[in-house]
Every structure is written in C-alpha cells, then in structure tokens.
Amino acid sequence: MKAPSRPSRPRLAPTPPPSRASFGPAAHNAWHLQDGSRVSFVRKARKPRPLLISDAAPQAVEIDLARTALLVVDMQNDFCHPEGWFAQKGLGTKAARKPIPMLQALLPAWRNAGGAVVWLNWGIRADKRNLGPTVQFKGKRTADGVGYAEHSPLDHGPSLVQGSWGAQVIDALEVAPSDISVHKHRLSGFWDNELDTLLRQQGITTLLFTGINTDRCVFSTLQDANFLGYDCVLLQDACSTPSPAYVTKGVLYIVQLLHGFVASAASLLRALPPASSASSSTSSISSRPKES
C-alpha cells in the first residue's frame, strides 16, 4: 500500500544579510550603522607598522608607517618649471628642481609600502583678498614686477592662483589618486586652511618633510606642525633652496635642537619594505622619470 504523501512545506524566503553602512573619512575612523537600528562608535584599531630611519639626528627614529604622511611642499610649475613665475623673474630653477630625482624614486616606493602622500602647494585666491600687504609686496617688490595672481610675459595664467597652470604639480612628479592635495596661501601650510583637519581625520601623527624651499615654506610648515603636536622629520636630501648654504645649515640645526629630527630620504628608501610585502590596497605609480 502506498504511503500517503506529506504536504510540501512552504519555502521560506532566504534571510537577507544584515545591512551595514560606514560613515567616516577613513576605514579606521568611521561609525557603523547596523540594520538601521544601531550606530557603533567602535573604531577598528590600526595595526602599527614600525620602520626605523637609522641615520636620523640627533637620534635614530622609529616611525609608524600606518600613521605617517610624506609632505611634498611647493613642487609646482611656477617655482620649478623653466617658464614658471620664478624663472621669468630671473630666479632660476636649479635649486627648485634639485629634489626631483630623489622624489621620483621615493614617492612610488613610499606608496607601495602603504605610506600616505600629501601635496602642499601655493594656490591663492584670484582676487588676493586674503593676502596682506607684506605678502603682496614680497611677491612683487617693484611697481612693474609680476606679483601674485598676475601674468608673466610668457603667459601661463595668473601666478599661483588655485586651479592655474602655475599652481599645478610639475609633470616630472606624478600625483596618485590616493594622494591628498592641499592649497596654501602662506609660507606655512597650516595657516588658515584644512591641512590640520585632514591629517587628524586620517589618524596621521608623524610628518616627513620634502620639497622647497628648505628655509621658507618647508621650515615654516615644519615649525607649525611641531607647535600643533606632530612628530617632525626633515628629509634633507629631498629638500632644497637657492639661499646660501649657511641658511640651510642653520635650519637643520634649529630643527634638531627644537622642532624634531633631520634624516635622509636615501636612508628611508633603503628601510622601506619591498612592494610584495606592502598592503595590496595601496595604489602604486610608475617610477619612470619624466621631464616637465
């Protein structure tokens, strides 16, 4: 005798996975919304990634790659290009271009190791309304000189205006999509802009300084960084200035004495882990030199 068939059980709809959304400027600094009913303030701790810079002075320093940013200061057309604002003033570009080869080697290796890069460039308002008389005079100096936001004889647009050719990073150095770009309108990159907020939201506590000029924008920014509580390391072979050698010597002395440490980009480059051991989420760019 055939057994009576059992009624088929109704099929249940699959349980949807719990919904989760994140809100924050970085993966390690975010709130998490769970199923629309609970918000978690618990941040995911970043694993320290220690790296020793052995030639730093007055002592060797150990940095945390996960909390360090490499600052590249003012490597832009109006300072470094042979047709830029400074070159057309007769100031030349030899000193301004000196850091290029080291940065071409260091930047890709630094990114491959998972390090953050911040480009800090002059980028002023076209109307100059936040530039005081001292700044405007020092940029022009004579009645017929070419000042901030004015046009040079070989016209590439208004000098150092945000969005102009002169405010752009030189072609010899590539800006990666993962990099952060910040405009400034003073020698110090921390004055009256968002640099401090951006760094803190990304969890950055240590800054490595490169670019131009060692005794001007690099030094002013480093001083303010120290005053704000950042760890500061000046990479002297990735910086340059047209000022006399004794000026750089004085800056290096003051940095070591009061503001932080002085090291070499060459030593940092040797200490970086190979690309194969770096985070796969870090984007890399070609290190092939380019001419601007």
PDB file of C-alpha atoms in Angstrom:
ATOM      1  CA  MET A   1       0.000   0.000   0.000  1.00  0.00           C
ATOM      2  CA  LYS A   2       1.358   3.389  -0.982  1.00  0.00           C
ATOM      3  CA  ALA A   3       2.077   5.696   1.915  1.00  0.00           C
ATOM      4  CA  PRO A   4       0.132   8.925   1.858  1.00  0.00           C
ATOM      5  CA  SER A   5       2.212  11.846   0.609  1.00  0.00           C
ATOM      6  CA  ARG A   6       3.132  14.553   3.030  1.00  0.00           C
ATOM      7  CA  PRO A   7       2.085  18.066   2.256  1.00  0.00           C
ATOM      8  CA  SER A   8       5.014  20.089   0.960  1.00  0.00           C
ATOM      9  CA  ARG A   9       6.411  22.651   3.362  1.00  0.00           C
ATOM     10  CA  PRO A  10       6.242  26.219   2.214  1.00  0.00           C
ATOM     11  CA  ARG A  11       9.556  27.622   1.066  1.00  0.00           C
ATOM     12  CA  LEU A  12      10.868  30.408   3.253  1.00  0.00           C
ATOM     13  CA  ALA A  13      12.484  33.395   1.711  1.00  0.00           C
ATOM     14  CA  PRO A  14      16.229  33.484   2.399  1.00  0.00           C
ATOM     15  CA  THR A  15      17.177  35.663   5.317  1.00  0.00           C
ATOM     16  CA  PRO A  16      18.840  38.782   3.958  1.00  0.00           C
ATOM     17  CA  PRO A  17      22.277  39.525   5.324  1.00  0.00           C
ATOM     18  CA  PRO A  18      22.341  42.256   7.938  1.00  0.00           C
ATOM     19  CA  SER A  19      22.772  45.686   6.397  1.00  0.00           C
ATOM     20  CA  ARG A  20      25.793  47.712   7.428  1.00  0.00           C
ATOM     21  CA  ALA A  21      26.970  51.124   6.377  1.00  0.00           C
ATOM     22  CA  SER A  22      30.042  53.112   7.324  1.00  0.00           C
ATOM     23  CA  PHE A  23      30.388  56.842   7.851  1.00  0.00           C
ATOM     24  CA  GLY A  24      33.789  58.476   8.222  1.00  0.00           C
ATOM     25  CA  PRO A  25      36.856  59.910   6.480  1.00  0.00           C
ATOM     26  CA  ALA A  26      38.878  56.674   6.703  1.00  0.00           C
ATOM     27  CA  ALA A  27      38.295  52.981   7.382  1.00  0.00           C
ATOM     28  CA  HIS A  28      39.899  53.251  10.815  1.00  0.00           C
ATOM     29  CA  ASN A  29      37.902  56.389  11.708  1.00  0.00           C
ATOM     30  CA  ALA A  30      34.291  55.551  10.968  1.00  0.00           C
ATOM     31  CA  TRP A  31      30.937  54.931  12.623  1.00  0.00           C
ATOM     32  CA  HIS A  32      28.999  51.830  11.573  1.00  0.00           C
ATOM     33  CA  LEU A  33      25.226  51.681  11.148  1.00  0.00           C
ATOM     34  CA  GLN A  34      23.831  48.166  11.702  1.00  0.00           C
ATOM     35  CA  ASP A  35      20.388  47.329  10.225  1.00  0.00           C
ATOM     36  CA  GLY A  36      19.372  50.938  10.601  1.00  0.00           C
ATOM     37  CA  SER A  37      18.847  50.420  14.320  1.00  0.00           C
ATOM     38  CA  ARG A  38      22.253  50.671  15.956  1.00  0.00           C
ATOM     39  CA  VAL A  39      25.204  53.004  15.499  1.00  0.00           C
ATOM     40  CA  SER A  40      28.604  51.824  16.648  1.00  0.00           C
ATOM     41  CA  PHE A  41      31.326  54.303  17.557  1.00  0.00           C
ATOM     42  CA  VAL A  42      33.865  51.497  17.899  1.00  0.00           C
ATOM     43  CA  ARG A  43      36.779  52.161  15.567  1.00  0.00           C
ATOM     44  CA  LYS A  44      38.878  49.421  14.064  1.00  0.00           C
ATOM     45  CA  ALA A  45      42.376  49.773  15.505  1.00  0.00           C
ATOM     46  CA  ARG A  46      45.183  50.215  13.001  1.00  0.00           C
ATOM     47  CA  LYS A  47      47.995  47.737  13.322  1.00  0.00           C
ATOM     48  CA  PRO A  48      51.301  49.560  13.899  1.00  0.00           C
ATOM     49  CA  ARG A  49      53.870  49.220  11.116  1.00  0.00           C
ATOM     50  CA  PRO A  50      57.208  50.282  12.664  1.00  0.00           C
ATOM     51  CA  LEU A  51      60.045  51.437  10.439  1.00  0.00           C
ATOM     52  CA  LEU A  52      63.486  52.572  11.588  1.00  0.00           C
ATOM     53  CA  ILE A  53      65.217  55.567   9.996  1.00  0.00           C
ATOM     54  CA  SER A  54      68.708  54.842  11.234  1.00  0.00           C
ATOM     55  CA  ASP A  55      70.516  57.996  10.113  1.00  0.00           C
ATOM     56  CA  ALA A  56      68.158  60.492  11.756  1.00  0.00           C
ATOM     57  CA  ALA A  57      69.765  63.082  14.021  1.00  0.00           C
ATOM     58  CA  PRO A  58      70.180  63.812  16.847  1.00  0.00           C
ATOM     59  CA  GLN A  59      68.893  60.227  17.387  1.00  0.00           C
ATOM     60  CA  ALA A  60      67.637  57.458  15.105  1.00  0.00           C
ATOM     61  CA  VAL A  61      63.835  57.445  14.935  1.00  0.00           C
ATOM     62  CA  GLU A  62      61.247  54.705  14.566  1.00  0.00           C
ATOM     63  CA  ILE A  63      58.130  55.792  12.706  1.00  0.00           C
ATOM     64  CA  ASP A  64      54.778  54.064  12.256  1.00  0.00           C
ATOM     65  CA  LEU A  65      54.003  53.722   8.542  1.00  0.00           C
ATOM     66  CA  ALA A  66      50.312  53.454   9.384  1.00  0.00           C
ATOM     67  CA  ARG A  67      50.304  56.913  10.999  1.00  0.00           C
ATOM     68  CA  THR A  68      52.861  58.797   8.887  1.00  0.00           C
ATOM     69  CA  ALA A  69      52.456  61.110   5.887  1.00  0.00           C
ATOM     70  CA  LEU A  70      55.091  62.290   3.435  1.00  0.00           C
ATOM     71  CA  LEU A  71      54.599  66.016   2.748  1.00  0.00           C
ATOM     72  CA  VAL A  72      55.769  67.341  -0.632  1.00  0.00           C
ATOM     73  CA  VAL A  73      55.957  71.134  -0.463  1.00  0.00           C
ATOM     74  CA  ASP A  74      55.662  73.520  -3.434  1.00  0.00           C
ATOM     75  CA  MET A  75      56.964  71.278  -6.243  1.00  0.00           C
ATOM     76  CA  GLN A  76      54.836  73.199  -8.729  1.00  0.00           C
ATOM     77  CA  ASN A  77      55.193  74.854 -12.119  1.00  0.00           C
ATOM     78  CA  ASP A  78      55.540  78.472 -11.023  1.00  0.00           C
ATOM     79  CA  PHE A  79      58.590  77.558  -8.914  1.00  0.00           C
ATOM     80  CA  CYS A  80      60.133  74.611 -10.774  1.00  0.00           C
ATOM     81  CA  HIS A  81      59.327  74.979 -14.484  1.00  0.00           C
ATOM     82  CA  PRO A  82      61.722  76.964 -16.722  1.00  0.00           C
ATOM     83  CA  GLU A  83      58.761  79.060 -17.902  1.00  0.00           C
ATOM     84  CA  GLY A  84      57.224  79.494 -14.462  1.00  0.00           C
ATOM     85  CA  TRP A  85      56.751  82.636 -12.386  1.00  0.00           C
ATOM     86  CA  PHE A  86      60.101  82.393 -10.571  1.00  0.00           C
ATOM     87  CA  ALA A  87      62.133  81.582 -13.694  1.00  0.00           C
ATOM     88  CA  GLN A  88      60.637  84.557 -15.522  1.00  0.00           C
ATOM     89  CA  LYS A  89      61.628  86.747 -12.581  1.00  0.00           C
ATOM     90  CA  GLY A  90      65.218  85.640 -13.197  1.00  0.00           C
ATOM     91  CA  LEU A  91      65.380  83.485 -10.058  1.00  0.00           C
ATOM     92  CA  GLY A  92      66.221  80.270 -11.900  1.00  0.00           C
ATOM     93  CA  THR A  93      65.037  76.725 -11.269  1.00  0.00           C
ATOM     94  CA  LYS A  94      68.221  74.778 -10.468  1.00  0.00           C
ATOM     95  CA  ALA A  95      67.619  74.648  -6.717  1.00  0.00           C
ATOM     96  CA  ALA A  96      63.873  74.136  -7.102  1.00  0.00           C
ATOM     97  CA  ARG A  97      64.403  71.104  -9.336  1.00  0.00           C
ATOM     98  CA  LYS A  98      67.098  69.509  -7.178  1.00  0.00           C
ATOM     99  CA  PRO A  99      64.661  67.321  -5.153  1.00  0.00           C
ATOM    100  CA  ILE A 100      63.042  65.837  -8.282  1.00  0.00           C
ATOM    101  CA  PRO A 101      65.260  62.734  -8.776  1.00  0.00           C
ATOM    102  CA  MET A 102      65.006  61.711  -5.129  1.00  0.00           C
ATOM    103  CA  LEU A 103      61.245  62.249  -5.080  1.00  0.00           C
ATOM    104  CA  GLN A 104      60.850  60.251  -8.301  1.00  0.00           C
ATOM    105  CA  ALA A 105      62.444  57.292  -6.523  1.00  0.00           C
ATOM    106  CA  LEU A 106      60.933  57.833  -3.070  1.00  0.00           C
ATOM    107  CA  LEU A 107      57.276  58.504  -3.851  1.00  0.00           C
ATOM    108  CA  PRO A 108      56.424  55.209  -5.623  1.00  0.00           C
ATOM    109  CA  ALA A 109      58.321  53.184  -3.011  1.00  0.00           C
ATOM    110  CA  TRP A 110      56.605  55.064  -0.182  1.00  0.00           C
ATOM    111  CA  ARG A 111      53.158  54.465  -1.687  1.00  0.00           C
ATOM    112  CA  ASN A 112      53.922  50.792  -2.353  1.00  0.00           C
ATOM    113  CA  ALA A 113      54.801  50.447   1.332  1.00  0.00           C
ATOM    114  CA  GLY A 114      51.390  51.870   2.273  1.00  0.00           C
ATOM    115  CA  GLY A 115      52.516  55.384   3.176  1.00  0.00           C
ATOM    116  CA  ALA A 116      50.282  58.443   2.736  1.00  0.00           C
ATOM    117  CA  VAL A 117      51.368  61.328   0.475  1.00  0.00           C
ATOM    118  CA  VAL A 118      50.248  64.949   0.893  1.00  0.00           C
ATOM    119  CA  TRP A 119      50.977  67.589  -1.765  1.00  0.00           C
ATOM    120  CA  LEU A 120      51.125  71.072  -0.273  1.00  0.00           C
ATOM    121  CA  ASN A 121      51.097  73.801  -2.929  1.00  0.00           C
ATOM    122  CA  TRP A 122      50.583  77.523  -3.123  1.00  0.00           C
ATOM    123  CA  GLY A 123      47.092  78.071  -4.527  1.00  0.00           C
ATOM    124  CA  ILE A 124      45.808  81.565  -3.811  1.00  0.00           C
ATOM    125  CA  ARG A 125      42.517  83.359  -4.428  1.00  0.00           C
ATOM    126  CA  ALA A 126      42.463  85.169  -7.769  1.00  0.00           C
ATOM    127  CA  ASP A 127      41.323  88.363  -6.021  1.00  0.00           C
ATOM    128  CA  LYS A 128      44.155  88.206  -3.403  1.00  0.00           C
ATOM    129  CA  ARG A 129      41.759  89.438  -0.714  1.00  0.00           C
ATOM    130  CA  ASN A 130      43.293  87.258   1.993  1.00  0.00           C
ATOM    131  CA  LEU A 131      46.888  88.235   1.160  1.00  0.00           C
ATOM    132  CA  GLY A 132      48.098  91.061   3.395  1.00  0.00           C
ATOM    133  CA  PRO A 133      50.348  93.911   2.276  1.00  0.00           C
ATOM    134  CA  THR A 134      53.575  92.193   3.382  1.00  0.00           C
ATOM    135  CA  VAL A 135      52.821  89.052   1.378  1.00  0.00           C
ATOM    136  CA  GLN A 136      51.827  91.043  -1.707  1.00  0.00           C
ATOM    137  CA  PHE A 137      54.867  93.348  -1.511  1.00  0.00           C
ATOM    138  CA  LYS A 138      57.349  90.498  -1.087  1.00  0.00           C
ATOM    139  CA  GLY A 139      55.805  88.739  -4.096  1.00  0.00           C
ATOM    140  CA  LYS A 140      56.136  91.794  -6.342  1.00  0.00           C
ATOM    141  CA  ARG A 141      58.787  94.137  -4.795  1.00  0.00           C
ATOM    142  CA  THR A 142      58.657  96.737  -7.608  1.00  0.00           C
ATOM    143  CA  ALA A 143      55.878  98.655  -9.296  1.00  0.00           C
ATOM    144  CA  ASP A 144      56.466  96.907 -12.622  1.00  0.00           C
ATOM    145  CA  GLY A 145      57.190  93.457 -11.169  1.00  0.00           C
ATOM    146  CA  VAL A 146      54.894  90.456 -11.595  1.00  0.00           C
ATOM    147  CA  GLY A 147      53.162  89.703  -8.318  1.00  0.00           C
ATOM    148  CA  TYR A 148      50.773  87.077  -7.023  1.00  0.00           C
ATOM    149  CA  ALA A 149      47.828  86.401  -9.378  1.00  0.00           C
ATOM    150  CA  GLU A 150      49.456  88.473 -12.135  1.00  0.00           C
ATOM    151  CA  HIS A 151      50.576  87.349 -15.596  1.00  0.00           C
ATOM    152  CA  SER A 152      54.209  86.842 -16.622  1.00  0.00           C
ATOM    153  CA  PRO A 153      55.414  87.802 -20.133  1.00  0.00           C
ATOM    154  CA  LEU A 154      55.287  84.125 -21.181  1.00  0.00           C
ATOM    155  CA  ASP A 155      51.699  83.845 -20.080  1.00  0.00           C
ATOM    156  CA  HIS A 156      50.682  80.554 -18.467  1.00  0.00           C
ATOM    157  CA  GLY A 157      47.908  82.206 -16.477  1.00  0.00           C
ATOM    158  CA  PRO A 158      47.854  84.137 -13.199  1.00  0.00           C
ATOM    159  CA  SER A 159      50.745  83.225 -10.926  1.00  0.00           C
ATOM    160  CA  LEU A 160      49.974  80.703  -8.163  1.00  0.00           C
ATOM    161  CA  VAL A 161      46.190  81.055  -8.429  1.00  0.00           C
ATOM    162  CA  GLN A 162      44.376  77.905  -7.364  1.00  0.00           C
ATOM    163  CA  GLY A 163      43.498  75.844 -10.451  1.00  0.00           C
ATOM    164  CA  SER A 164      46.012  77.620 -12.699  1.00  0.00           C
ATOM    165  CA  TRP A 165      48.972  76.058 -14.504  1.00  0.00           C
ATOM    166  CA  GLY A 166      51.418  77.628 -12.086  1.00  0.00           C
ATOM    167  CA  ALA A 167      49.762  76.068  -9.041  1.00  0.00           C
ATOM    168  CA  GLN A 168      49.901  72.548 -10.510  1.00  0.00           C
ATOM    169  CA  VAL A 169      52.498  69.935  -9.566  1.00  0.00           C
ATOM    170  CA  ILE A 170      55.235  69.714 -12.207  1.00  0.00           C
ATOM    171  CA  ASP A 171      54.899  66.943 -14.790  1.00  0.00           C
ATOM    172  CA  ALA A 172      58.131  65.326 -13.589  1.00  0.00           C
ATOM    173  CA  LEU A 173      56.269  64.154 -10.468  1.00  0.00           C
ATOM    174  CA  GLU A 174      53.057  62.153 -10.607  1.00  0.00           C
ATOM    175  CA  VAL A 175      50.145  62.653  -8.232  1.00  0.00           C
ATOM    176  CA  ALA A 176      48.420  59.344  -7.445  1.00  0.00           C
ATOM    177  CA  PRO A 177      44.627  59.099  -6.945  1.00  0.00           C
ATOM    178  CA  SER A 178      45.196  58.085  -3.324  1.00  0.00           C
ATOM    179  CA  ASP A 179      47.250  61.216  -2.554  1.00  0.00           C
ATOM    180  CA  ILE A 180      45.862  64.230  -0.701  1.00  0.00           C
ATOM    181  CA  SER A 181      46.320  67.714  -2.205  1.00  0.00           C
ATOM    182  CA  VAL A 182      46.101  70.875  -0.100  1.00  0.00           C
ATOM    183  CA  HIS A 183      46.360  74.521  -1.180  1.00  0.00           C
ATOM    184  CA  LYS A 184      48.020  77.157   0.972  1.00  0.00           C
ATOM    185  CA  HIS A 185      48.396  80.932   0.802  1.00  0.00           C
ATOM    186  CA  ARG A 186      51.164  81.499   3.341  1.00  0.00           C
ATOM    187  CA  LEU A 187      54.659  80.103   3.843  1.00  0.00           C
ATOM    188  CA  SER A 188      53.211  77.736   6.432  1.00  0.00           C
ATOM    189  CA  GLY A 189      50.926  75.041   5.118  1.00  0.00           C
ATOM    190  CA  PHE A 190      48.964  75.051   8.379  1.00  0.00           C
ATOM    191  CA  TRP A 191      47.791  78.657   8.206  1.00  0.00           C
ATOM    192  CA  ASP A 192      44.096  79.352   7.538  1.00  0.00           C
ATOM    193  CA  ASN A 193      43.331  76.122   5.636  1.00  0.00           C
ATOM    194  CA  GLU A 194      42.226  72.497   6.164  1.00  0.00           C
ATOM    195  CA  LEU A 195      45.591  70.695   6.395  1.00  0.00           C
ATOM    196  CA  ASP A 196      45.479  70.047  10.153  1.00  0.00           C
ATOM    197  CA  THR A 197      41.906  68.728   9.988  1.00  0.00           C
ATOM    198  CA  LEU A 198      42.671  66.416   7.053  1.00  0.00           C
ATOM    199  CA  LEU A 199      45.699  64.916   8.781  1.00  0.00           C
ATOM    200  CA  ARG A 200      43.933  64.367  12.094  1.00  0.00           C
ATOM    201  CA  GLN A 201      40.894  62.749  10.453  1.00  0.00           C
ATOM    202  CA  GLN A 202      43.255  60.325   8.707  1.00  0.00           C
ATOM    203  CA  GLY A 203      44.964  59.490  12.004  1.00  0.00           C
ATOM    204  CA  ILE A 204      48.320  60.974  10.981  1.00  0.00           C
ATOM    205  CA  THR A 205      50.721  61.796  13.831  1.00  0.00           C
ATOM    206  CA  THR A 206      54.122  61.864  12.064  1.00  0.00           C
ATOM    207  CA  LEU A 207      55.155  64.067   9.129  1.00  0.00           C
ATOM    208  CA  LEU A 208      58.144  63.644   6.807  1.00  0.00           C
ATOM    209  CA  PHE A 209      59.068  66.901   5.046  1.00  0.00           C
ATOM    210  CA  THR A 210      60.321  67.231   1.463  1.00  0.00           C
ATOM    211  CA  GLY A 211      60.239  69.896  -1.249  1.00  0.00           C
ATOM    212  CA  ILE A 212      61.122  73.580  -1.462  1.00  0.00           C
ATOM    213  CA  ASN A 213      62.314  75.818  -0.066  1.00  0.00           C
ATOM    214  CA  THR A 214      64.115  74.320   2.937  1.00  0.00           C
ATOM    215  CA  ASP A 215      64.363  77.659   4.767  1.00  0.00           C
ATOM    216  CA  ARG A 216      60.973  79.053   3.762  1.00  0.00           C
ATOM    217  CA  CYS A 217      57.798  77.036   3.218  1.00  0.00           C
ATOM    218  CA  VAL A 218      59.281  73.712   4.361  1.00  0.00           C
ATOM    219  CA  PHE A 219      60.673  75.186   7.579  1.00  0.00           C
ATOM    220  CA  SER A 220      57.609  77.345   8.323  1.00  0.00           C
ATOM    221  CA  THR A 221      55.290  74.363   7.868  1.00  0.00           C
ATOM    222  CA  LEU A 222      57.527  72.123   9.990  1.00  0.00           C
ATOM    223  CA  GLN A 223      57.593  74.683  12.820  1.00  0.00           C
ATOM    224  CA  ASP A 224      53.807  74.935  12.885  1.00  0.00           C
ATOM    225  CA  ALA A 225      53.494  71.138  12.692  1.00  0.00           C
ATOM    226  CA  ASN A 226      55.662  70.870  15.805  1.00  0.00           C
ATOM    227  CA  PHE A 227      53.620  73.543  17.594  1.00  0.00           C
ATOM    228  CA  LEU A 228      50.462  71.529  16.777  1.00  0.00           C
ATOM    229  CA  GLY A 229      51.942  68.349  18.256  1.00  0.00           C
ATOM    230  CA  TYR A 230      53.048  66.370  15.172  1.00  0.00           C
ATOM    231  CA  ASP A 231      56.268  64.334  15.076  1.00  0.00           C
ATOM    232  CA  CYS A 232      58.520  66.036  12.502  1.00  0.00           C
ATOM    233  CA  VAL A 233      61.353  64.619  10.379  1.00  0.00           C
ATOM    234  CA  LEU A 234      63.053  66.760   7.715  1.00  0.00           C
ATOM    235  CA  LEU A 235      64.451  64.678   4.826  1.00  0.00           C
ATOM    236  CA  GLN A 236      67.308  66.957   3.891  1.00  0.00           C
ATOM    237  CA  ASP A 237      68.314  65.317   0.582  1.00  0.00           C
ATOM    238  CA  ALA A 238      64.731  65.655  -0.699  1.00  0.00           C
ATOM    239  CA  CYS A 239      64.653  69.397   0.061  1.00  0.00           C
ATOM    240  CA  SER A 240      66.432  72.362  -1.497  1.00  0.00           C
ATOM    241  CA  THR A 241      66.737  76.161  -1.502  1.00  0.00           C
ATOM    242  CA  PRO A 242      68.627  78.793  -3.515  1.00  0.00           C
ATOM    243  CA  SER A 243      69.649  80.506  -0.263  1.00  0.00           C
ATOM    244  CA  PRO A 244      73.308  80.355   0.850  1.00  0.00           C
ATOM    245  CA  ALA A 245      74.473  77.098   2.412  1.00  0.00           C
ATOM    246  CA  TYR A 246      74.765  78.643   5.878  1.00  0.00           C
ATOM    247  CA  VAL A 247      70.999  79.269   5.876  1.00  0.00           C
ATOM    248  CA  THR A 248      70.236  75.577   5.371  1.00  0.00           C
ATOM    249  CA  LYS A 249      72.816  74.711   7.999  1.00  0.00           C
ATOM    250  CA  GLY A 250      71.020  76.993  10.453  1.00  0.00           C
ATOM    251  CA  VAL A 251      67.631  75.454   9.650  1.00  0.00           C
ATOM    252  CA  LEU A 252      68.943  71.919  10.182  1.00  0.00           C
ATOM    253  CA  TYR A 253      70.465  72.994  13.487  1.00  0.00           C
ATOM    254  CA  ILE A 254      67.197  74.554  14.716  1.00  0.00           C
ATOM    255  CA  VAL A 255      65.128  71.540  13.608  1.00  0.00           C
ATOM    256  CA  GLN A 256      67.370  69.128  15.504  1.00  0.00           C
ATOM    257  CA  LEU A 257      67.558  71.404  18.537  1.00  0.00           C
ATOM    258  CA  LEU A 258      63.888  72.347  18.895  1.00  0.00           C
ATOM    259  CA  HIS A 259      61.423  71.001  16.359  1.00  0.00           C
ATOM    260  CA  GLY A 260      62.193  67.380  15.531  1.00  0.00           C
ATOM    261  CA  PHE A 261      64.761  65.358  13.609  1.00  0.00           C
ATOM    262  CA  VAL A 262      66.797  65.518  10.405  1.00  0.00           C
ATOM    263  CA  ALA A 263      67.283  62.414   8.261  1.00  0.00           C
ATOM    264  CA  SER A 264      67.879  61.418   4.642  1.00  0.00           C
ATOM    265  CA  ALA A 265      65.371  60.229   2.077  1.00  0.00           C
ATOM    266  CA  ALA A 266      68.029  57.774   0.903  1.00  0.00           C
ATOM    267  CA  SER A 267      68.037  56.079   4.309  1.00  0.00           C
ATOM    268  CA  LEU A 268      64.231  55.986   4.367  1.00  0.00           C
ATOM    269  CA  LEU A 269      64.182  54.476   0.880  1.00  0.00           C
ATOM    270  CA  ARG A 270      66.551  51.690   1.936  1.00  0.00           C
ATOM    271  CA  ALA A 271      64.426  50.928   5.008  1.00  0.00           C
ATOM    272  CA  LEU A 272      61.097  50.649   3.170  1.00  0.00           C
ATOM    273  CA  PRO A 273      59.664  47.141   2.755  1.00  0.00           C
ATOM    274  CA  PRO A 274      59.571  45.714  -0.787  1.00  0.00           C
ATOM    275  CA  ALA A 275      56.377  46.153  -2.774  1.00  0.00           C
ATOM    276  CA  SER A 276      55.424  42.482  -2.368  1.00  0.00           C
ATOM    277  CA  SER A 277      55.071  42.898   1.395  1.00  0.00           C
ATOM    278  CA  ALA A 278      53.059  46.112   1.249  1.00  0.00           C
ATOM    279  CA  SER A 279      49.301  46.384   1.536  1.00  0.00           C
ATOM    280  CA  SER A 280      47.530  45.296  -1.641  1.00  0.00           C
ATOM    281  CA  SER A 281      45.071  48.161  -1.250  1.00  0.00           C
ATOM    282  CA  THR A 282      47.803  50.744  -1.810  1.00  0.00           C
ATOM    283  CA  SER A 283      47.909  52.055  -5.353  1.00  0.00           C
ATOM    284  CA  SER A 284      51.318  52.385  -6.983  1.00  0.00           C
ATOM    285  CA  ILE A 285      52.560  54.528  -9.851  1.00  0.00           C
ATOM    286  CA  SER A 286      55.428  54.227 -12.254  1.00  0.00           C
ATOM    287  CA  SER A 287      58.795  55.493 -11.069  1.00  0.00           C
ATOM    288  CA  ARG A 288      59.967  56.226 -14.610  1.00  0.00           C
ATOM    289  CA  PRO A 289      61.419  59.775 -14.643  1.00  0.00           C
ATOM    290  CA  LYS A 290      59.506  62.342 -16.666  1.00  0.00           C
ATOM    291  CA  GLU A 291      60.615  65.739 -17.878  1.00  0.00           C
ATOM    292  CA  SER A 292      58.495  68.790 -17.164  1.00  0.00           C
TER     293      SER A 292
END
